[in-house]
Short mmCIF file of C-alpha atoms in Angstrom, two decimals:
data_model
loop_
_atom_site.label_atom_id
_atom_site.label_comp_id
_atom_site.label_asym_id
_atom_site.label_seq_id
_atom_site.Cartn_x
_atom_site.Cartn_y
_atom_site.Cartn_z
CA UNK M 3 0.17 0.03 -0.18
CA UNK M 4 1.24 3.56 -1.16
CA UNK M 5 2.65 5.74 2.19
CA UNK M 6 -0.12 8.13 3.67
CA UNK M 7 0.58 11.74 3.46
CA UNK M 8 -1.91 13.50 5.42
CA UNK M 9 -1.36 17.43 6.26
CA UNK M 10 -3.40 20.14 8.11
CA UNK M 11 -3.22 23.69 5.96
CA UNK M 12 -3.99 26.91 7.27
CA UNK M 13 -1.56 29.35 5.37
CA UNK M 14 -1.83 33.05 3.42
CA UNK M 15 -0.68 32.88 0.17
CA UNK M 16 1.95 35.80 -0.13
CA UNK M 17 1.82 35.61 -4.69
CA UNK M 18 -0.75 35.49 -6.71
CA UNK M 19 -0.55 31.97 -8.61
CA UNK M 20 0.34 31.45 -12.27
CA UNK M 21 -2.40 30.03 -14.48
CA UNK M 22 -3.40 29.37 -17.93
CA UNK M 23 -5.51 32.03 -18.22
CA UNK M 24 -8.31 30.45 -19.81
CA UNK M 25 -12.12 30.41 -19.25
CA UNK M 26 -14.50 28.93 -21.61
CA UNK M 27 -17.90 27.26 -21.76
CA UNK M 28 -18.76 25.77 -24.91
CA UNK M 29 -22.48 24.74 -25.75
CA UNK M 30 -22.40 21.74 -28.39
CA UNK M 31 -24.78 21.84 -31.43
CA UNK M 32 -25.10 25.49 -30.65
CA UNK M 33 -24.46 28.70 -32.87
CA UNK M 34 -24.13 32.56 -31.11
CA UNK M 35 -23.91 33.17 -27.41
CA UNK M 36 -25.98 32.48 -24.04
CA UNK M 37 -25.84 33.77 -20.58
CA UNK M 38 -27.59 31.33 -18.03
CA UNK M 39 -28.53 31.94 -14.49
CA UNK M 40 -24.63 32.18 -13.41
CA UNK M 41 -24.27 35.02 -15.31
CA UNK M 42 -21.46 32.52 -17.17
CA UNK M 43 -21.37 33.10 -21.22
CA UNK M 44 -21.51 29.84 -23.34
CA UNK M 45 -20.41 30.05 -26.77
CA UNK M 46 -21.62 28.31 -29.73
CA UNK M 47 -19.07 25.35 -31.29
CA UNK M 48 -19.83 26.14 -34.89
CA UNK M 49 -16.56 27.90 -35.73
CA UNK M 50 -14.59 25.14 -33.18
CA UNK M 51 -15.18 22.14 -35.21
CA UNK M 52 -15.55 21.22 -38.80
CA UNK M 53 -17.07 17.77 -38.54
CA UNK M 54 -20.17 16.25 -36.73
CA UNK M 55 -23.81 17.45 -36.79
CA UNK M 56 -25.99 19.63 -34.78
CA UNK M 57 -28.62 17.89 -32.82
CA UNK M 58 -31.76 18.66 -30.38
CA UNK M 59 -32.69 16.41 -27.58
CA UNK M 60 -36.30 15.30 -27.42
CA UNK M 61 -36.15 14.05 -23.90
CA UNK M 62 -36.69 17.46 -22.57
CA UNK M 63 -37.32 16.74 -18.67
CA UNK M 64 -33.91 15.12 -18.08
CA UNK M 65 -32.71 19.04 -18.62
CA UNK M 66 -31.11 19.69 -15.25
CA UNK M 67 -29.27 22.92 -17.32
CA UNK M 68 -30.79 24.83 -19.73
CA UNK M 69 -27.57 24.68 -21.33
CA UNK M 70 -27.98 21.47 -22.48
CA UNK M 71 -30.56 21.07 -25.04
CA UNK M 72 -28.16 20.68 -27.80
CA UNK M 73 -25.36 18.47 -28.61
CA UNK M 74 -22.89 17.55 -31.64
CA UNK M 75 -22.90 14.35 -32.87
CA UNK M 76 -19.84 12.75 -34.87
CA UNK M 77 -20.35 9.80 -37.23
CA UNK M 78 -17.31 9.88 -39.68
CA UNK M 79 -13.77 9.27 -38.38
CA UNK M 80 -11.69 7.72 -35.66
CA UNK M 81 -11.88 10.09 -33.09
CA UNK M 82 -13.16 14.38 -33.35
CA UNK M 83 -12.11 16.92 -31.03
CA UNK M 84 -12.11 20.37 -29.76
CA UNK M 85 -9.40 22.31 -29.32
CA UNK M 86 -8.77 25.23 -26.90
CA UNK M 87 -5.81 27.75 -27.29
CA UNK M 88 -3.70 28.32 -24.16
CA UNK M 89 -1.92 31.67 -23.67
CA UNK M 90 0.00 30.62 -20.56
CA UNK M 91 0.77 27.27 -19.38
CA UNK M 92 -0.47 26.03 -15.98
CA UNK M 93 -3.38 24.38 -14.21
CA UNK M 94 -6.96 23.55 -15.57
CA UNK M 95 -10.26 21.77 -15.31
CA UNK M 96 -12.06 20.67 -17.91
CA UNK M 97 -15.36 19.60 -17.66
CA UNK M 98 -17.29 17.74 -20.47
CA UNK M 99 -20.97 16.72 -20.07
CA UNK M 100 -23.38 14.41 -22.16
CA UNK M 101 -27.01 14.62 -22.21
CA UNK M 102 -28.44 11.60 -24.98
CA UNK M 103 -32.05 12.94 -24.23
CA UNK M 104 -33.08 10.02 -27.26
CA UNK M 105 -31.65 12.76 -29.62
CA UNK M 106 -32.13 9.85 -32.53
CA UNK M 107 -35.40 8.26 -31.53
CA UNK M 108 -33.71 5.42 -30.66
CA UNK M 109 -33.99 5.03 -27.43
CA UNK M 110 -30.57 3.71 -27.50
CA UNK M 111 -27.73 5.88 -25.68
CA UNK M 112 -24.01 5.08 -26.98
CA UNK M 113 -20.83 4.13 -25.04
CA UNK M 114 -17.85 5.58 -26.45
CA UNK M 115 -14.26 7.24 -25.26
CA UNK M 116 -13.33 10.47 -23.91
CA UNK M 117 -9.57 11.77 -24.66
CA UNK M 118 -7.46 14.68 -23.71
CA UNK M 119 -4.09 15.83 -25.20
CA UNK M 120 -3.45 12.51 -26.46
CA UNK M 121 -4.33 10.32 -22.73
CA UNK M 122 -7.25 8.27 -22.41
CA UNK M 123 -9.80 9.60 -19.73
CA UNK M 124 -12.97 7.85 -19.63
CA UNK M 125 -14.92 5.16 -21.00
CA UNK M 126 -18.91 7.18 -21.70
CA UNK M 127 -21.68 5.11 -21.06
CA UNK M 128 -24.33 7.56 -21.50
CA UNK M 129 -27.59 7.63 -19.47
CA UNK M 130 -31.17 7.83 -21.21
CA UNK M 131 -32.53 10.21 -18.88
CA UNK M 132 -29.69 11.49 -17.00
CA UNK M 133 -26.64 14.15 -17.75
CA UNK M 134 -23.19 12.35 -17.33
CA UNK M 135 -19.97 15.06 -16.59
CA UNK M 136 -16.48 14.12 -16.37
CA UNK M 137 -13.85 16.36 -15.33
CA UNK M 138 -9.82 16.43 -15.16
CA UNK M 139 -7.45 18.54 -13.37
CA UNK M 140 -4.11 18.69 -14.70
CA UNK M 141 -1.33 20.47 -16.22
CA UNK M 142 -1.23 21.90 -19.60
CA UNK M 143 1.99 20.73 -21.25
CA UNK M 144 1.63 22.69 -24.61
CA UNK M 145 -0.26 25.71 -25.74
CA UNK M 146 -3.57 23.74 -26.96
CA UNK M 147 -6.04 21.83 -24.67
CA UNK M 148 -7.70 19.38 -27.06
CA UNK M 149 -10.55 17.39 -25.96
CA UNK M 150 -11.91 14.29 -28.48
CA UNK M 151 -14.45 11.68 -28.37
CA UNK M 152 -14.19 8.31 -30.31
CA UNK M 153 -16.02 5.67 -31.59
CA UNK M 154 -15.48 2.38 -30.25
CA UNK M 155 -18.25 0.16 -31.19
CA UNK M 156 -20.06 -0.10 -34.53
CA UNK M 157 -23.27 2.34 -34.93
CA UNK M 158 -22.53 3.57 -31.54
CA UNK M 159 -21.78 7.47 -32.37
CA UNK M 160 -19.83 9.53 -29.91
CA UNK M 161 -21.35 13.12 -29.21
CA UNK M 162 -20.72 15.96 -26.61
CA UNK M 163 -23.43 18.47 -25.30
CA UNK M 164 -21.10 20.77 -23.50
CA UNK M 165 -17.84 21.48 -22.58
CA UNK M 166 -15.78 23.80 -20.14
CA UNK M 167 -12.33 25.06 -18.97
CA UNK M 168 -11.26 26.69 -16.16
CA UNK M 169 -7.69 28.30 -15.11
CA UNK M 170 -6.59 26.75 -11.74
CA UNK M 171 -4.26 28.63 -9.76
CA UNK M 172 -0.48 26.50 -9.42
CA UNK M 173 -0.83 26.02 -6.15
CA UNK M 174 -4.01 24.39 -6.36
CA UNK M 175 -3.68 20.40 -5.91
CA UNK M 176 0.17 21.40 -6.22
CA UNK M 177 0.75 18.21 -4.25
CA UNK M 178 -0.05 15.72 -6.93
CA UNK M 179 2.72 15.99 -9.37
CA UNK M 180 2.35 17.99 -12.67
CA UNK M 181 2.88 14.64 -14.61
CA UNK M 182 -0.69 13.08 -13.06
CA UNK M 183 -3.96 14.40 -13.97
CA UNK M 184 -6.95 14.12 -11.25
CA UNK M 185 -9.80 12.50 -12.15
CA UNK M 186 -13.75 12.80 -11.14
CA UNK M 187 -17.27 11.88 -12.40
CA UNK M 188 -20.65 13.04 -12.03
CA UNK M 189 -22.68 10.08 -12.69
CA UNK M 190 -26.46 10.22 -10.78
CA UNK M 191 -27.07 6.82 -12.26
CA UNK M 192 -24.09 5.38 -11.09
CA UNK M 193 -23.67 5.46 -6.92
CA UNK M 194 -20.64 2.64 -7.09
CA UNK M 195 -18.48 4.32 -9.79
CA UNK M 196 -14.93 4.39 -9.31
CA UNK M 197 -14.41 7.92 -8.02
CA UNK M 198 -16.83 10.87 -7.00
CA UNK M 199 -16.65 13.97 -5.25
CA UNK M 200 -18.63 16.63 -3.51
CA UNK M 201 -17.76 19.29 -5.94
CA UNK M 202 -19.34 20.01 -9.44
CA UNK M 203 -18.81 22.82 -11.75
CA UNK M 204 -20.53 26.24 -11.46
CA UNK M 205 -19.50 30.11 -11.61
CA UNK M 206 -16.30 30.08 -9.27
CA UNK M 207 -13.84 27.24 -10.00
CA UNK M 208 -17.08 25.42 -11.55
CA UNK M 209 -17.49 23.82 -8.17
CA UNK M 210 -20.75 23.52 -5.53
CA UNK M 211 -21.26 20.86 -2.47
CA UNK M 212 -24.04 18.25 -3.65
CA UNK M 213 -26.25 18.18 -0.96
CA UNK M 214 -27.16 14.23 -2.30
CA UNK M 215 -23.89 13.12 -0.41
CA UNK M 216 -24.48 14.56 2.59
CA UNK M 217 -25.84 11.06 4.13
CA UNK M 218 -28.47 10.41 6.75
CA UNK M 219 -28.84 11.67 9.98
CA UNK M 220 -26.91 14.94 9.99
CA UNK M 221 -27.72 18.71 10.32
CA UNK M 222 -27.58 21.40 7.90
CA UNK M 223 -25.46 24.30 9.34
CA UNK M 224 -25.20 27.84 7.94
CA UNK M 225 -22.31 30.34 9.31
CA UNK M 226 -23.05 33.08 10.96
CA UNK M 227 -19.89 34.77 9.82
CA UNK M 228 -19.94 37.75 7.63
CA UNK M 229 -16.94 37.17 5.35
CA UNK M 230 -15.21 34.39 5.15
CA UNK M 231 -11.34 34.50 4.55
CA UNK M 232 -10.51 31.75 1.77
CA UNK M 233 -6.72 31.34 2.38
CA UNK M 234 -6.38 27.63 1.99
CA UNK M 235 -3.87 26.05 -0.78
CA UNK M 236 -6.82 24.61 -3.04
CA UNK M 237 -8.79 27.93 -2.98
CA UNK M 238 -12.54 26.63 -2.12
CA UNK M 239 -15.04 28.74 -3.40
CA UNK M 240 -16.18 31.10 -0.47
CA UNK M 241 -19.65 29.52 -1.15
CA UNK M 242 -19.05 26.34 -0.05
CA UNK M 243 -17.63 27.41 3.20
CA UNK M 244 -20.74 29.23 4.26
CA UNK M 245 -22.69 25.92 4.97
CA UNK M 246 -21.86 22.90 6.84
CA UNK M 247 -23.21 19.83 8.27
CA UNK M 248 -22.64 17.93 11.36
CA UNK M 249 -23.93 15.58 14.07
CA UNK M 250 -26.56 15.73 16.78
CA UNK M 251 -24.25 14.63 19.52
CA UNK M 252 -20.39 14.90 20.14
CA UNK M 253 -20.89 10.85 20.74
CA UNK M 254 -21.45 10.59 16.91
CA UNK M 255 -19.38 10.84 14.16
CA UNK M 256 -19.73 11.69 10.27
CA UNK M 257 -18.84 9.05 7.89
CA UNK M 258 -17.42 9.89 4.76
CA UNK M 259 -17.43 7.36 1.95
CA UNK M 260 -14.90 9.11 -0.89
CA UNK M 261 -15.02 5.85 -3.60
CA UNK M 262 -17.28 2.58 -3.88
CA UNK M 263 -13.87 1.51 -6.02
CA UNK M 264 -14.42 -1.94 -7.32
CA UNK M 265 -10.57 -1.90 -7.82
CA UNK M 266 -7.77 -0.17 -5.77
CA UNK M 267 -7.30 2.91 -7.18
CA UNK M 268 -4.83 6.04 -5.66
CA UNK M 269 -7.01 8.98 -4.69
CA UNK M 270 -5.81 12.75 -3.61
CA UNK M 271 -8.72 13.73 -0.98
CA UNK M 272 -8.99 17.16 0.57
CA UNK M 273 -11.14 18.51 3.43
CA UNK M 274 -12.21 21.92 4.57
CA UNK M 275 -13.66 23.54 7.75
CA UNK M 276 -15.19 26.78 8.70
CA UNK M 277 -16.80 27.14 11.88
CA UNK M 278 -19.99 28.57 11.73
CA UNK M 279 -20.61 29.59 14.81
CA UNK M 280 -18.51 32.36 17.37
CA UNK M 281 -18.12 29.97 19.92
CA UNK M 282 -18.12 31.09 23.92
CA UNK M 283 -15.11 30.30 26.21
CA UNK M 284 -17.46 27.32 27.56
CA UNK M 285 -17.93 25.34 24.20
CA UNK M 286 -15.44 23.88 22.13
CA UNK M 287 -15.65 22.25 18.81
CA UNK M 288 -12.33 19.70 18.43
CA UNK M 289 -12.16 15.98 16.57
CA UNK M 290 -9.86 14.12 14.36
CA UNK M 291 -10.10 12.47 11.28
CA UNK M 292 -9.29 8.74 10.79
CA UNK M 293 -9.09 6.36 7.64
CA UNK M 294 -10.93 3.47 8.55
CA UNK M 295 -9.19 3.20 12.32
CA UNK M 296 -5.89 4.63 10.86
CA UNK M 297 -5.72 8.22 12.74
CA UNK M 298 -4.86 10.78 9.85
CA UNK M 299 -4.72 14.19 12.01
CA UNK M 300 -4.02 16.11 14.72
CA UNK M 301 -7.18 17.87 16.71
CA UNK M 302 -8.77 20.08 14.33
CA UNK M 303 -10.82 23.42 15.76
CA UNK M 304 -12.21 25.22 12.36
CA UNK M 305 -11.83 28.73 13.02
CA UNK M 306 -14.79 31.53 12.29
CA UNK M 307 -14.41 33.55 9.63
CA UNK M 308 -11.72 31.75 8.48
CA UNK M 309 -11.10 28.07 6.67
CA UNK M 310 -8.79 25.28 7.79
CA UNK M 311 -7.82 22.46 4.99
CA UNK M 312 -6.71 19.12 5.49
CA UNK M 313 -5.65 17.47 2.47
CA UNK M 314 -4.40 13.50 1.75
CA UNK M 315 -2.43 12.66 -1.20
CA UNK M 316 -1.03 8.90 -2.45
CA UNK M 317 -3.91 7.07 -0.18
CA UNK M 318 -4.98 4.20 -2.21
CA UNK M 319 -8.80 3.36 -1.75
CA UNK M 320 -10.13 0.05 -1.36
CA UNK M 321 -14.28 -0.98 -1.73
CA UNK M 322 -14.18 -0.33 1.93
CA UNK M 323 -12.83 2.80 2.40
CA UNK M 324 -14.09 5.55 4.56
CA UNK M 325 -13.23 8.81 6.65
CA UNK M 326 -14.79 9.50 9.91
CA UNK M 327 -14.76 12.60 11.88
CA UNK M 328 -14.87 11.84 15.58
CA UNK M 329 -15.23 14.62 18.06
CA UNK M 330 -11.83 14.54 20.67
CA UNK M 331 -13.14 13.66 24.58
CA UNK M 332 -12.66 17.67 25.42
CA UNK M 333 -15.19 18.37 22.79
CA UNK M 334 -18.43 19.97 23.84
CA UNK M 335 -19.65 20.36 20.49
CA UNK M 336 -19.85 17.37 17.71
CA UNK M 337 -17.51 17.37 14.10
CA UNK M 338 -18.54 19.16 11.42
CA UNK M 339 -17.27 19.34 7.96
CA UNK M 340 -18.05 22.25 5.15
CA UNK M 341 -16.77 20.45 1.86
CA UNK M 342 -14.86 17.54 0.42
CA UNK M 343 -13.27 16.98 -2.46
CA UNK M 344 -12.15 13.59 -3.75
CA UNK M 345 -10.34 12.49 -6.88
CA UNK M 346 -8.85 9.71 -8.95
CA UNK M 347 -5.29 10.05 -9.72
CA UNK M 348 -4.52 8.82 -13.00
CA UNK M 349 -1.15 7.10 -14.20
CA UNK M 350 1.53 9.65 -15.85
CA UNK M 351 0.20 12.28 -18.77
CA UNK M 352 2.12 11.35 -22.24
CA UNK M 353 4.35 13.98 -23.85
CA UNK M 354 2.17 13.55 -27.24
CA UNK M 355 3.15 13.10 -30.48
CA UNK M 356 7.16 14.13 -31.45
CA UNK M 357 6.88 18.12 -31.71
CA UNK M 358 8.83 17.85 -35.11
CA UNK M 359 6.32 15.71 -36.28
CA UNK M 360 3.51 17.97 -35.14
CA UNK M 361 4.83 21.22 -36.52
CA UNK M 362 5.07 19.11 -39.75
CA UNK M 363 1.78 18.30 -40.08
CA UNK M 364 0.62 21.58 -38.94
CA UNK M 365 2.42 22.95 -41.89
CA UNK M 366 0.21 20.38 -43.96
CA UNK M 367 -3.12 21.29 -42.76
CA UNK M 368 -1.62 25.50 -42.87
CA UNK M 369 -1.57 24.86 -46.84
CA UNK M 370 -4.35 22.26 -47.53
CA UNK M 371 -7.98 23.24 -46.12
CA UNK M 372 -9.16 19.70 -46.35
CA UNK M 373 -6.70 18.51 -43.57
CA UNK M 374 -7.83 20.90 -41.17
CA UNK M 375 -10.57 18.78 -39.69
CA UNK M 376 -8.42 16.54 -37.70
CA UNK M 377 -7.49 17.43 -34.38
CA UNK M 378 -6.24 16.43 -31.30
CA UNK M 379 -2.68 14.80 -30.74
CA UNK M 380 -1.90 12.98 -34.28
CA UNK M 381 -0.44 9.61 -32.63
CA UNK M 382 -2.27 9.64 -29.29
CA UNK M 383 -3.87 7.53 -27.94
CA UNK M 384 -3.40 4.38 -30.25
CA UNK M 385 -5.21 3.09 -31.83
CA UNK M 386 -6.84 6.45 -32.59
CA UNK M 387 -3.94 8.45 -34.38
CA UNK M 388 -5.40 10.28 -37.72
CA UNK M 389 -6.42 8.36 -40.63
CA UNK M 390 -4.01 9.55 -43.37
CA UNK M 391 -0.83 9.09 -41.02
CA UNK M 392 0.99 5.74 -39.48
CA UNK M 393 3.03 6.44 -36.24
CA UNK M 394 5.40 4.42 -34.11
CA UNK M 395 4.29 2.91 -30.49
CA UNK M 396 7.31 4.64 -29.01
CA UNK M 397 6.06 6.31 -25.84
CA UNK M 398 6.52 9.74 -27.81
CA UNK M 399 5.67 8.78 -31.51
CA UNK M 400 6.89 8.78 -34.72
CA UNK M 401 5.05 9.69 -37.87
CA UNK M 402 6.35 7.47 -40.42
CA UNK M 403 3.70 7.65 -42.82
CA UNK M 404 1.72 9.92 -44.67
CA UNK M 405 -1.36 7.78 -46.85
CA UNK M 406 -2.70 11.53 -48.55
CA UNK M 407 -3.78 9.59 -52.05
CA UNK M 408 -6.75 11.23 -53.56
CA UNK M 409 -7.38 13.41 -50.35
CA UNK M 410 -8.27 16.69 -52.92
CA UNK M 411 -5.01 18.42 -51.81
CA UNK M 412 -4.30 21.51 -54.35
CA UNK M 413 -1.27 23.77 -54.47
CA UNK M 414 2.26 23.41 -53.45
CA UNK M 415 3.88 21.14 -51.25
CA UNK M 416 4.72 23.28 -47.97
CA UNK M 417 7.70 22.45 -45.92
CA UNK M 418 7.55 19.34 -43.83
CA UNK M 419 11.28 18.63 -43.55
CA UNK M 420 10.90 18.53 -39.70
CA UNK M 421 9.21 15.31 -40.22
CA UNK M 422 12.38 12.81 -40.45
CA UNK M 423 10.69 9.89 -39.47
CA UNK M 424 9.00 9.66 -42.44
CA UNK M 425 9.16 6.14 -44.56
CA UNK M 426 6.19 6.35 -46.89
CA UNK M 427 4.71 9.47 -48.65
CA UNK M 428 2.09 8.55 -50.79
CA UNK M 429 0.20 11.80 -52.28
CA UNK M 430 -0.84 10.58 -55.60
CA UNK M 431 -3.89 11.61 -57.09
CA UNK M 432 -4.67 15.27 -56.00
CA UNK M 433 -4.05 18.52 -57.85
CA UNK M 434 -0.18 19.18 -56.44
CA UNK M 435 1.67 21.82 -58.28
CA UNK M 436 4.65 23.26 -58.65
CA UNK M 437 8.52 21.81 -58.30
CA UNK M 438 9.25 18.87 -56.23
CA UNK M 439 10.65 20.45 -52.91
CA UNK M 440 14.21 19.80 -52.68
CA UNK M 441 13.97 18.82 -48.82
CA UNK M 442 12.27 15.69 -49.68
CA UNK M 443 15.65 14.35 -51.08
CA UNK M 444 17.09 14.85 -47.40
CA UNK M 445 14.48 13.06 -45.12
CA UNK M 446 16.64 10.24 -43.65
CA UNK M 447 14.29 7.72 -43.25
CA UNK M 448 12.14 7.81 -46.64
CA UNK M 449 11.51 4.52 -48.67
CA UNK M 450 8.64 4.94 -50.86
CA UNK M 451 7.27 8.38 -52.41
CA UNK M 452 4.32 8.43 -54.90
CA UNK M 453 3.70 11.80 -56.31
CA UNK M 454 1.93 10.29 -59.40
CA UNK M 455 -1.15 11.81 -61.02
CA UNK M 456 -0.86 15.44 -59.78
CA UNK M 457 0.11 18.91 -61.53
CA UNK M 458 3.71 19.33 -60.77
CA UNK M 459 6.26 21.13 -62.50
CA UNK M 460 9.94 21.50 -63.29
CA UNK M 461 12.81 18.88 -62.41
CA UNK M 462 12.92 15.72 -60.36
CA UNK M 463 16.17 16.95 -57.60
CA UNK M 464 19.01 14.45 -58.09
CA UNK M 465 18.85 14.01 -54.76
CA UNK M 466 15.90 11.91 -55.69
CA UNK M 467 16.50 10.36 -58.99
CA UNK M 468 19.81 9.45 -57.57
CA UNK M 469 18.86 7.65 -54.89
CA UNK M 470 18.36 3.76 -55.48
CA UNK M 471 17.23 2.93 -52.03
CA UNK M 472 13.97 4.94 -52.86
CA UNK M 473 11.16 4.03 -54.77
CA UNK M 474 10.12 6.79 -56.59
CA UNK M 475 6.72 7.23 -58.82
CA UNK M 476 5.93 10.84 -60.54
CA UNK M 477 3.84 9.52 -63.65
CA UNK M 478 0.91 11.23 -64.50
CA UNK M 479 2.48 15.09 -64.36
CA UNK M 480 2.88 16.00 -68.33
CA UNK M 481 4.58 19.18 -67.09
CA UNK M 482 7.37 17.61 -65.04
CA UNK M 483 10.51 16.51 -66.95
CA UNK M 484 11.30 12.90 -66.45
CA UNK M 485 13.24 11.57 -69.49
CA UNK M 486 16.68 11.10 -69.38
CA UNK M 487 17.05 13.66 -72.19
CA UNK M 488 16.06 16.40 -69.52
CA UNK M 489 18.72 18.25 -67.91
CA UNK M 490 18.51 17.33 -63.80
CA UNK M 491 19.84 20.01 -61.93
CA UNK M 492 21.52 19.84 -58.53
CA UNK M 493 19.23 19.48 -55.60
CA UNK M 494 21.27 22.41 -53.74
CA UNK M 495 19.80 24.84 -56.30
CA UNK M 496 16.82 26.90 -55.83
CA UNK M 497 13.46 26.15 -57.43
CA UNK M 498 13.19 29.86 -59.30
CA UNK M 499 16.73 29.19 -60.72
CA UNK M 500 15.80 25.97 -62.29
CA UNK M 501 12.22 27.80 -64.21
CA UNK M 502 14.68 30.72 -64.86
CA UNK M 503 17.29 28.36 -66.93
CA UNK M 504 15.38 27.45 -69.79
CA UNK M 505 14.61 31.21 -70.61
CA UNK M 506 18.08 32.09 -70.08
CA UNK M 507 19.37 29.41 -72.19
CA UNK M 508 16.85 30.00 -74.97
CA UNK M 509 18.37 33.83 -75.11
CA UNK M 510 21.50 32.97 -74.35
CA UNK M 511 22.64 30.64 -77.40
CA UNK M 512 20.71 32.19 -80.33
CA UNK M 513 22.91 35.01 -79.62
CA UNK M 514 25.92 33.24 -79.54
CA UNK M 515 24.89 32.00 -82.93
CA UNK M 516 24.25 34.69 -84.96
CA UNK M 517 27.26 36.63 -83.06
CA UNK M 518 29.87 33.83 -84.59
CA UNK M 519 27.24 33.93 -88.13
CA UNK M 520 28.23 37.84 -88.21
CA UNK M 521 32.03 37.36 -87.51
CA UNK M 522 32.55 34.57 -90.40
CA UNK M 523 30.43 36.89 -93.00
CA UNK M 524 32.79 39.83 -91.54
CA UNK M 525 35.98 37.16 -92.11
CA UNK M 526 34.55 35.92 -95.52
CA UNK M 527 34.21 39.50 -96.94
CA UNK M 528 37.56 40.65 -95.50
CA UNK M 529 39.29 38.02 -97.07
CA UNK M 530 37.82 38.51 -100.73
CA UNK M 531 38.66 42.26 -100.51
CA UNK M 532 42.32 41.17 -99.69
CA UNK M 533 42.37 38.72 -102.51
CA UNK M 534 41.00 41.14 -104.75
CA UNK M 535 43.43 43.99 -103.86
CA UNK M 536 46.70 41.61 -104.16
CA UNK M 537 44.85 40.52 -107.70
CA UNK M 538 44.97 44.51 -108.55
CA UNK M 539 48.88 45.03 -107.64
CA UNK M 540 49.53 41.86 -109.68
CA UNK M 541 47.63 43.25 -112.91
CA UNK M 542 49.50 46.75 -112.25
#
């Protein structure tokens, strides 16, 4: 069993935390903007994806949030993604929601996979009547957040109803390493889900307590503090500290079950305590926290008008794991708790596809509009790579093949020379124009290059034509010089120079011939004059 770390935190933060500087709320299958009752601005997704179909749900009785009567369903491709720009690295919380609502009239809610930044997130088993939501909290590694849905079963098409992203301070949940993500799930139909917690999204850090988790036999309390100073590291919303739960007697304890896991899972737990009443000298509220029968804390005395945080990392949750808040012998008041968060801790996050390949693929997508519909990590998670590439199985995969035959590509080839692991490039039967770029001959691992049936012009670089290890196919390009009689230029020359050479030769060679013709005529005339003069002298 992993070591347990439980710490009591009641510190003031001396500096502002670095955040990812993003706050986005997306209503899928919707165009325009919408402001909800919490003053959150929701934007439609029409400009965020080039694929999928917008649909309306039919079962309006299931709507618990007005923002989810629409969805976008994806019936093509292995995976479909939303990409959100991040302007500053940092920790974010992402929430994806799914409201089936019998939108297709089949009464058959689908199952599919959810992914983020090339990582597997969860298997989504949608409900016929309820909204299912998944949350992930992690440190963004790049400048784009991608959230994808992937089809895993025939005729079960993935969809999404809403997507939310919020920046978090770097101190929040920093007790878990930046290479790990924190996962939560809100599933009304699955009380035995592998992990759940007391907070779900709202306007302020997207969290609010779920009263249904309070349990039976507990009392609800409301604070009498006019204001509450929030200085806990994980920065709970002030609104969650305004209420608490307690027991009726000091002899009773509060039992919290963070997860009813079917298998052991690592979890991160944080609890928040704020006194609701300004106690007199004869009153005392003091209690300890236990994990099953193991003490995890010194006595806790909640502050009035402030907050104490207790967090635990590296805890493994089992089916029988529970936490108990037990009053100390000298306490005159029973224990209380304002809020609790429980997260499942996933495995190490991927670094994604090799950055050099990502740059090269971005160049192709920038040049050819037809490729811009593919998003998310190009290779990960396997086997959900883009349809027109092949990747290695390395932890940081490389792209080894481009299969873009008959993809409707039109225009010149951009520079994707950074993709040095390429072995196969197939771009036959398109409308690619211009010269064959020299950089293709410098790709060290290239074995097959098929540029047949395009509109290429000019000459074949010698770095390609002289490469005996390369299978080169360039037939079907009527304006491309491919015969042995063609002048094959060194690959180091620029395409502009190659294109100007015929004009230069065409002007230089005729001038050269005319010049020597004139010289010849003048020589003959001079010779005749000289002969005539000699004859005249002889005659005299």
